[in-house]
Short mmCIF file of C-alpha atoms in Angstrom, two decimals:
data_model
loop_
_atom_site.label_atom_id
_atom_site.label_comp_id
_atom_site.label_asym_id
_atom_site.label_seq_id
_atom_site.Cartn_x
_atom_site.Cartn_y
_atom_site.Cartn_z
CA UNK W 7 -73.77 -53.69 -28.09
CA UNK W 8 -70.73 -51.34 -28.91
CA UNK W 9 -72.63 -48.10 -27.90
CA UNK W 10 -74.07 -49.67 -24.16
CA UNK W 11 -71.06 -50.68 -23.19
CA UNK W 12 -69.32 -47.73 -24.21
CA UNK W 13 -72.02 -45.89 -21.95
CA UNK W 14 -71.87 -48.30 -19.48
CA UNK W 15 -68.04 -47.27 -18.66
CA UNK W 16 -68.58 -43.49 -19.54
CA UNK W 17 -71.03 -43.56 -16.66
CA UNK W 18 -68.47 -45.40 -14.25
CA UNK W 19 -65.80 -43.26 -14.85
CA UNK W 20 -68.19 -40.13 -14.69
CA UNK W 21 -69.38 -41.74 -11.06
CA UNK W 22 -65.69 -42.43 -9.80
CA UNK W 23 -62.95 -40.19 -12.35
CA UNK W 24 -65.08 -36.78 -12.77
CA UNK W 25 -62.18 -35.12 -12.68
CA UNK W 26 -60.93 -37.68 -15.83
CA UNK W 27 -63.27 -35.52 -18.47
CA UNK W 28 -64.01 -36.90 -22.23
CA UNK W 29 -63.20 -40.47 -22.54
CA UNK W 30 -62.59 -41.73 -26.00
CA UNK W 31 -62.37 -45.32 -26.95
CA UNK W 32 -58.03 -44.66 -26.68
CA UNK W 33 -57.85 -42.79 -23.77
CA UNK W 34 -55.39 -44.99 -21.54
CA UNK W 35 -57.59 -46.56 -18.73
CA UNK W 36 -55.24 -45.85 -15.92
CA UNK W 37 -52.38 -43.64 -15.46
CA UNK W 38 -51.31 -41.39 -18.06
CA UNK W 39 -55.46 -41.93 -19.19
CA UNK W 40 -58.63 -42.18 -16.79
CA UNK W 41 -56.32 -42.59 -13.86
CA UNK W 42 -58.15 -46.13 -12.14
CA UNK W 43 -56.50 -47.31 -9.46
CA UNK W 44 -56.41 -51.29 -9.12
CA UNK W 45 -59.76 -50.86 -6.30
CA UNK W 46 -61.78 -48.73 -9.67
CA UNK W 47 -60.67 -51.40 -12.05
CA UNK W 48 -62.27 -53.97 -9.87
CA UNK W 49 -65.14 -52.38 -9.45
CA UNK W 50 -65.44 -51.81 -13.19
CA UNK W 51 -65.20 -54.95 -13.95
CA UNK W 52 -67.69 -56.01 -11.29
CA UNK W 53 -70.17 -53.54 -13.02
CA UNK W 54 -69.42 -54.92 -16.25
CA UNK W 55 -69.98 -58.38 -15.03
CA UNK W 56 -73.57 -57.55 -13.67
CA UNK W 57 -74.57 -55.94 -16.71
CA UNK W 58 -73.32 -58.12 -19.32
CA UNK W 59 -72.74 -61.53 -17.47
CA UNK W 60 -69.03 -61.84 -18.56
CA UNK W 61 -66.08 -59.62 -17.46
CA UNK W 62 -63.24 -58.40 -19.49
CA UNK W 63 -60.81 -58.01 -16.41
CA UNK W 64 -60.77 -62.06 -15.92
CA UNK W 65 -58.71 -62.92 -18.84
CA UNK W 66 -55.03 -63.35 -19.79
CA UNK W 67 -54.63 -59.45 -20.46
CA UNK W 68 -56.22 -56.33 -18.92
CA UNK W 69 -57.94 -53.99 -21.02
CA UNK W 70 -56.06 -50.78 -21.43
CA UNK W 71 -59.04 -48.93 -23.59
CA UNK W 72 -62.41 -48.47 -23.39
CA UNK W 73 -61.77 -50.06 -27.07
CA UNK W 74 -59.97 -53.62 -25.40
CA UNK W 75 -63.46 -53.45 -23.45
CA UNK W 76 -65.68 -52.75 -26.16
CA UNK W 77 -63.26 -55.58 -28.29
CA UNK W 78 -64.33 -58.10 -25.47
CA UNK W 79 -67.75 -57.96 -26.13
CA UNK W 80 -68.16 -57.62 -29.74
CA UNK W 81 -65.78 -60.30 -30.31
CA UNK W 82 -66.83 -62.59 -27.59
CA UNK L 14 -86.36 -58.46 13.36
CA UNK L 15 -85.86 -56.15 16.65
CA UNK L 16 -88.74 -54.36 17.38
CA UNK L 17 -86.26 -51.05 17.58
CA UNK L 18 -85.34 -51.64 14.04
CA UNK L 19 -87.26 -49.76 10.57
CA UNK L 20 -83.91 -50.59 8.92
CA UNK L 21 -84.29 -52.77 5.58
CA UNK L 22 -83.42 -56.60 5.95
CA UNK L 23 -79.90 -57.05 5.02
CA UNK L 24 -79.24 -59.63 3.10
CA UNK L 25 -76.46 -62.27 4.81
CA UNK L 26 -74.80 -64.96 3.10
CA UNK L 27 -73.41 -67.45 5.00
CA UNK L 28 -71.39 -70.24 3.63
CA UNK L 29 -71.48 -73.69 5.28
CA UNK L 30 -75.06 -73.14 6.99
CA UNK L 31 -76.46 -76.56 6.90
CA UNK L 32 -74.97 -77.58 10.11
CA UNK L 33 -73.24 -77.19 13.53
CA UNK L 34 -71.86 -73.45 14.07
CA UNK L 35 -73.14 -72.30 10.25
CA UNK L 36 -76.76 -73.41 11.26
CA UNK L 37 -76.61 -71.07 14.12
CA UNK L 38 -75.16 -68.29 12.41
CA UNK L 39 -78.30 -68.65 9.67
CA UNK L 40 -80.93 -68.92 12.90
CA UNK L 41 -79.57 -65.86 14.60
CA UNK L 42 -79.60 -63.59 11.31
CA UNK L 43 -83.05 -65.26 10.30
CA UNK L 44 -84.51 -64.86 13.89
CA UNK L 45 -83.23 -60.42 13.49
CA UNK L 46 -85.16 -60.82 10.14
CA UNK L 47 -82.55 -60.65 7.93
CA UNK L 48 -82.63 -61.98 4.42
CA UNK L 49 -80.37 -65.62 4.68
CA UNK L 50 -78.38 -67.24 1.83
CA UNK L 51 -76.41 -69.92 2.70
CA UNK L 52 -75.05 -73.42 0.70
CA UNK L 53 -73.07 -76.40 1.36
CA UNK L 54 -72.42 -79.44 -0.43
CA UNK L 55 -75.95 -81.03 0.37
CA UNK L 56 -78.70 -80.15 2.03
CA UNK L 57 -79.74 -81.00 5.82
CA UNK L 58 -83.00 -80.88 7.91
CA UNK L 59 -82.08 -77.66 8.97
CA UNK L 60 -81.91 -76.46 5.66
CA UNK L 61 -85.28 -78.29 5.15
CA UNK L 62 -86.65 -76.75 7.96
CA UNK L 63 -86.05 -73.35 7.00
CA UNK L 64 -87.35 -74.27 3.48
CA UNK L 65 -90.28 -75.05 4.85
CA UNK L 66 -91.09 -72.64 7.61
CA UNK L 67 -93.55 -70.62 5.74
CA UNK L 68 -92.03 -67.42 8.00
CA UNK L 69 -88.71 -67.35 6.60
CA UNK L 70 -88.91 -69.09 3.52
CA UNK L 71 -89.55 -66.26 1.31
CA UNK L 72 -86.20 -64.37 2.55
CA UNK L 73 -84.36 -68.04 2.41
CA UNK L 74 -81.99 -69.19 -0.04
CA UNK L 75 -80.15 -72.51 -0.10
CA UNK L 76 -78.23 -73.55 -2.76
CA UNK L 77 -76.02 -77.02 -2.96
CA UNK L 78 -72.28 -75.33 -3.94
CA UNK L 79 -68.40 -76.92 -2.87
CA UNK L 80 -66.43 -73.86 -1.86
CA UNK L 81 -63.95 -74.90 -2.65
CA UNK L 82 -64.53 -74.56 -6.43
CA UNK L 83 -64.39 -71.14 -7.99
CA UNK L 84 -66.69 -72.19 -10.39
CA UNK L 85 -69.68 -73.35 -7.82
CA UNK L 86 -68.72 -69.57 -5.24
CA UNK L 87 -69.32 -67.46 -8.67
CA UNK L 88 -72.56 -69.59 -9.46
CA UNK L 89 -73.53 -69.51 -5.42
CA UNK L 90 -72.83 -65.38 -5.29
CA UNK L 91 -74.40 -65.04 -8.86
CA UNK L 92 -77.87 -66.65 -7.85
CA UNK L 93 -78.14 -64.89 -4.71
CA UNK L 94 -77.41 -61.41 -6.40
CA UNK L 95 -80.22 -61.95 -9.10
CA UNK L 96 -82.65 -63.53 -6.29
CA UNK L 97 -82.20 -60.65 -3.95
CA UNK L 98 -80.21 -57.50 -5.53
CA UNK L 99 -77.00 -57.09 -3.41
CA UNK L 100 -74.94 -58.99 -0.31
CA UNK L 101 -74.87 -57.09 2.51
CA UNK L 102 -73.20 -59.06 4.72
CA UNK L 103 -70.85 -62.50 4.18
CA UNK L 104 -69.71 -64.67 6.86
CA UNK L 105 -67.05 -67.45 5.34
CA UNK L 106 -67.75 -70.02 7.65
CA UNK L 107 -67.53 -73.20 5.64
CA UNK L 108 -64.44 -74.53 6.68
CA UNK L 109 -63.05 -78.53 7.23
CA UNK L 110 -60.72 -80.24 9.77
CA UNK L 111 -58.87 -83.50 8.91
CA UNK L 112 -57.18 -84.51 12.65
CA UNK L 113 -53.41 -86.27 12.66
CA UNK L 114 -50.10 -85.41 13.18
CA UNK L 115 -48.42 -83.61 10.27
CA UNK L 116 -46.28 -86.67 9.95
CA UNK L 117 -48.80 -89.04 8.59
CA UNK L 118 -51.30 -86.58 7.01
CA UNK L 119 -51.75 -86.94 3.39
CA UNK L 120 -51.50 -84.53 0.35
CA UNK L 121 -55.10 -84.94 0.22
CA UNK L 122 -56.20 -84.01 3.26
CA UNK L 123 -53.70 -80.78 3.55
CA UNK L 124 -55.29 -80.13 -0.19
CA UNK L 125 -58.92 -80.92 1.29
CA UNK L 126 -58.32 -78.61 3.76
CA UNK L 127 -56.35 -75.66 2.18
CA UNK L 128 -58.78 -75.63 -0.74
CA UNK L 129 -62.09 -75.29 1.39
CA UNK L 130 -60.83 -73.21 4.34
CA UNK L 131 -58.23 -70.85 2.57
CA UNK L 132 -59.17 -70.92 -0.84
CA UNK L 133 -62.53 -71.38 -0.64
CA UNK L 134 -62.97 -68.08 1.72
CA UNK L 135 -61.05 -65.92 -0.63
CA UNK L 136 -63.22 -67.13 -3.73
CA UNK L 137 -65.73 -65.98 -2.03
CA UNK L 138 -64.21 -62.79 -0.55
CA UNK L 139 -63.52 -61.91 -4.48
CA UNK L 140 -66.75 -62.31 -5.53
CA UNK L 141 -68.78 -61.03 -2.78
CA UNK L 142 -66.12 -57.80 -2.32
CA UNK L 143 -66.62 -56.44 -5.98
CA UNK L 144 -70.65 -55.99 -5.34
CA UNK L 145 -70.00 -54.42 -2.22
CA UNK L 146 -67.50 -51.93 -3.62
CA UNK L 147 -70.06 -50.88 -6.10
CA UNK L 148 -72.29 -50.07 -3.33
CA UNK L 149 -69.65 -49.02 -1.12
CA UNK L 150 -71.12 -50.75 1.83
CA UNK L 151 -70.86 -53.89 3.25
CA UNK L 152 -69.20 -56.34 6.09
CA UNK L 153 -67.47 -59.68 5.88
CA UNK L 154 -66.98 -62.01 8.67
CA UNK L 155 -64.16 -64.36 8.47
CA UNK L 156 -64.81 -67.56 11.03
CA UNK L 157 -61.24 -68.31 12.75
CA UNK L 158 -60.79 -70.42 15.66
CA UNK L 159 -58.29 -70.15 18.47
CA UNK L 160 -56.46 -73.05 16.88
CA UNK L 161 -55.00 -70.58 15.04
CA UNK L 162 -53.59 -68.15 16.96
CA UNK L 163 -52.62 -71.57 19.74
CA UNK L 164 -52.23 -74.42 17.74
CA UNK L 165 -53.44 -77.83 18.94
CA UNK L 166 -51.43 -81.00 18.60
CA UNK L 167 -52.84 -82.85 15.66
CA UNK L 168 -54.35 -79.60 14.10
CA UNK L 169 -51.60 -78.62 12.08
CA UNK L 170 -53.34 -78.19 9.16
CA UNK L 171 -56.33 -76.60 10.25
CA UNK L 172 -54.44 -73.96 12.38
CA UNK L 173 -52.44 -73.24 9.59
CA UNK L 174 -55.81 -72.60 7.33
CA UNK L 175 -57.04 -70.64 10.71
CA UNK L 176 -54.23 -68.28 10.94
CA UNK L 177 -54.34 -67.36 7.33
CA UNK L 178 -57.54 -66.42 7.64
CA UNK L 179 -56.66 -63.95 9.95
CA UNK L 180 -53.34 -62.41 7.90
CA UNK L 181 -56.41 -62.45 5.12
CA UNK L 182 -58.60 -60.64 7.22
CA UNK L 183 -56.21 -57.66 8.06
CA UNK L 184 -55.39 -57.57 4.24
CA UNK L 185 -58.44 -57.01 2.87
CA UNK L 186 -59.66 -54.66 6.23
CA UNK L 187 -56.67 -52.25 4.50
CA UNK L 188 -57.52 -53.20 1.28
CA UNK L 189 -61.55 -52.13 1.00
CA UNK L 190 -61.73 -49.68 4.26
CA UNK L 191 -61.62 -46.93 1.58
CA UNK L 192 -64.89 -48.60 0.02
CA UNK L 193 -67.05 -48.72 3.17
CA UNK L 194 -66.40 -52.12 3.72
CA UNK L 195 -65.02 -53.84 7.14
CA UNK L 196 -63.69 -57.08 7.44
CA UNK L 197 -63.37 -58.92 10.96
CA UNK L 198 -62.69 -62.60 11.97
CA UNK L 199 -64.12 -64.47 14.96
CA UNK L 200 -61.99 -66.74 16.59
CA UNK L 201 -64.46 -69.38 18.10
CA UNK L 202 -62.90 -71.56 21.34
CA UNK L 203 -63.73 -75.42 21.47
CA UNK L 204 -67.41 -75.71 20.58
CA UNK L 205 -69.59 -78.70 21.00
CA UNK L 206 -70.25 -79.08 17.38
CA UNK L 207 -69.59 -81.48 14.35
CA UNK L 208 -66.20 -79.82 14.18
CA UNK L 209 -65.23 -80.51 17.80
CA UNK L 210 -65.60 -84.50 17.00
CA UNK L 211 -61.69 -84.75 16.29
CA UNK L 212 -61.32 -84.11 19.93
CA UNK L 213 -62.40 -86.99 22.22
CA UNK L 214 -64.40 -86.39 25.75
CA UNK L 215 -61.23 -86.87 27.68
CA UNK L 216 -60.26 -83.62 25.98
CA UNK L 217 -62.85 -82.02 25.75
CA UNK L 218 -63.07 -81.93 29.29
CA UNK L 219 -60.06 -80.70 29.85
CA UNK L 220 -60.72 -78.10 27.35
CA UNK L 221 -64.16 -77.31 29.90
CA UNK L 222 -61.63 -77.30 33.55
CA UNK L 223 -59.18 -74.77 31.56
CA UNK L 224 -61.77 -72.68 30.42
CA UNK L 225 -62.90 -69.87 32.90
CA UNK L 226 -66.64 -69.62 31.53
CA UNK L 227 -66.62 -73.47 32.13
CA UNK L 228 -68.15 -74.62 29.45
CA UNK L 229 -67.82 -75.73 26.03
CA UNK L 230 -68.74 -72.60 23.55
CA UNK L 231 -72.76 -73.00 21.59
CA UNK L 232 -73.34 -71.49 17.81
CA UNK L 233 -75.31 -69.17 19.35
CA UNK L 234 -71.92 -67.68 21.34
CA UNK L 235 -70.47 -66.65 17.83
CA UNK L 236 -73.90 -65.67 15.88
CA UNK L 237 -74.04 -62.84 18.59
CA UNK L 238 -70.47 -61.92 18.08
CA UNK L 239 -71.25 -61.93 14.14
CA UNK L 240 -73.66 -59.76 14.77
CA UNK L 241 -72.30 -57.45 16.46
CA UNK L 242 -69.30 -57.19 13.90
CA UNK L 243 -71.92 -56.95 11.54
CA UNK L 244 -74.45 -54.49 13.03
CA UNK L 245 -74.03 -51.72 10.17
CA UNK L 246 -73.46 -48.76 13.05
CA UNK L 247 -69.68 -50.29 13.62
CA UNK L 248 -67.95 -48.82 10.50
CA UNK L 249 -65.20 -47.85 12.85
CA UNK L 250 -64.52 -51.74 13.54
CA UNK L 251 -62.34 -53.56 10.97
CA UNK L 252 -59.58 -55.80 10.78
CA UNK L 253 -59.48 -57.08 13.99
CA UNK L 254 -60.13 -61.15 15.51
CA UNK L 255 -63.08 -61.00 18.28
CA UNK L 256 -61.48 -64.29 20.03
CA UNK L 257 -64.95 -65.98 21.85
CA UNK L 258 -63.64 -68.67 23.73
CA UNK L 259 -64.60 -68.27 27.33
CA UNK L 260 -61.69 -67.02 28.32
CA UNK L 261 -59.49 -70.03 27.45
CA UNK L 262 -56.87 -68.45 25.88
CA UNK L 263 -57.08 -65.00 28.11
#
């Protein structure tokens, strides 16, 4: 589970942030990080909803990291 | 489908397209060959009709869903994306009217009303928006009325609802332009429809002298204005209200 979703983001942020190179499971999300504007973190999470059925982005707290996201899931 | 037209059926969903106005908005997009999915709270003969029609009803979806529950527009949107792959187009056309004056309306008809026409467009803008982003394509329709932007005694309610669809509409046009998506509203004048029975015949003939078309608007007035909004070569044509009313309010 930890690897596809970890591939499932690398491949958004490859599609959207090319310009964002390597992203590691710390690397801040947004500024400072990957750089996603609000718009890219709604479409993330609208990716990550299709794929896995449940979105990260709809609870109390964003996820920062690739490693809140992968948290989500593993946990959920 | 037009006989000019190789492009691939769309596929439309229309909320509130059991009935009156949202019937004729899933005829028109059925008749251009268009893949349909529409709901409501139950389901009608029209809905029946289409289920049965053995030339649409492989590219028609109903599905029973109140709008105005997050929970049944993420179910509704969910179904139609893992029956047919994507949304193309949405038209947010469910909406409700509860006629009185303000002063003796009730907190649940302003919440009846609110929750359906407001809230229940905006579920479903959220839901449907996100798939189009990914795709970076896509139109949404938001169904207005001239209420809105005039206000009729007794309507307070609803052309509150009305014009917020509008402010909505402009919002979002700014908000996903940059995603390839447009978003327009309609502003339908006095049609003879379900939603027209607040109005008695007295006024609605008034409504008919005033109007310089002299008529009363049909469904079929606004499908052809959805479809225009929606016909995929007017990417240059967002966040703006097409106001059909035959002139009424020229």
């Amino acid at each position: 589970m930890q690897d596809r979703v970890e591939q499932v983001v690398r491949e958004f942020v490859a599609r959207v942030k090319p310009e964002a190179g390597e992203v590691t499971v710390e690397t801040p999300l947004y500024a400072d990080g990957v750089g996603l504007d609000s718009l890219e973190a709604a479409e993330l999470s609208a990716v990550l909803e299709d794929e896995f059925g449940t979105d990260p982005f709809q609870g109390d707290t964003m996820p920062e990291t690739l490693n809140d996201i992968v948290s989500f899931y593993v946990t959920a | 489908m037009s006989e000019t037209s190789t492009a691939e059926p769309r596929v439309v969903v229309i909320t509130g397209g059991s009935r009156g106005l949202g019937a004729g908005i899933v005829q028109a997009y059925l008749d251009e060959g268009d893949v349909v999915a529409t709901c409501a709270r139950s389901s009608t003969p029209e809905v029946e009709k289409w289920q049965g029609d053995a030339a649409v009803a492989d590219r028609f979806l109903f599905l029973p869903a109140d709008v105005s529950s997050s929970a049944d527009c993420a179910a509704f949107v969910n179904a139609v994306i893992e029956r047919f792959g994507r949304i193309d187009v949405l038209i947010n056309n469910a909406g409700v009217a509860r006629d009185g004056v303000i002063g003796l309306t009730s907190d649940e008809d302003i919440d009846v009303v609110v929750d359906l026409n407001i809230k229940g467009s905006l579920y479903m803008a959220r839901q449907v928006s996100r798939r189009m982003m990914v795709r970076r394509s896509g139109t949404i329709v938001n169904i207005s009325s001239v209420v809105g932007r005039s206000g009729y005694r007794g309507l307070a309610v609803y052309s509150a609802t009305k014009a917020a669809l509008e402010g909505m509409t402009r919002a979002l046009a700014r908000e996903l332009g940059t995603r390839g998506i447009t978003v327009n509203a309609i502003a339908p004048g006095y049609l003879r429809t379900e939603m027209s029975h607040g109005l008695d015949e007295e006024q609605l003939q008034q409504i008919v002298r005033r109007t310089p078309a002299g008529r009363l608007g049909d469904p079929e007035d606004i499908a052809r204005a959805c479809q225009f909004l929606t016909d995929p070569r007017n990417t240059y044509l967002t966040g703006q209200v097409l106001v059909v009313d035959g002139g009424l309010t020229g």
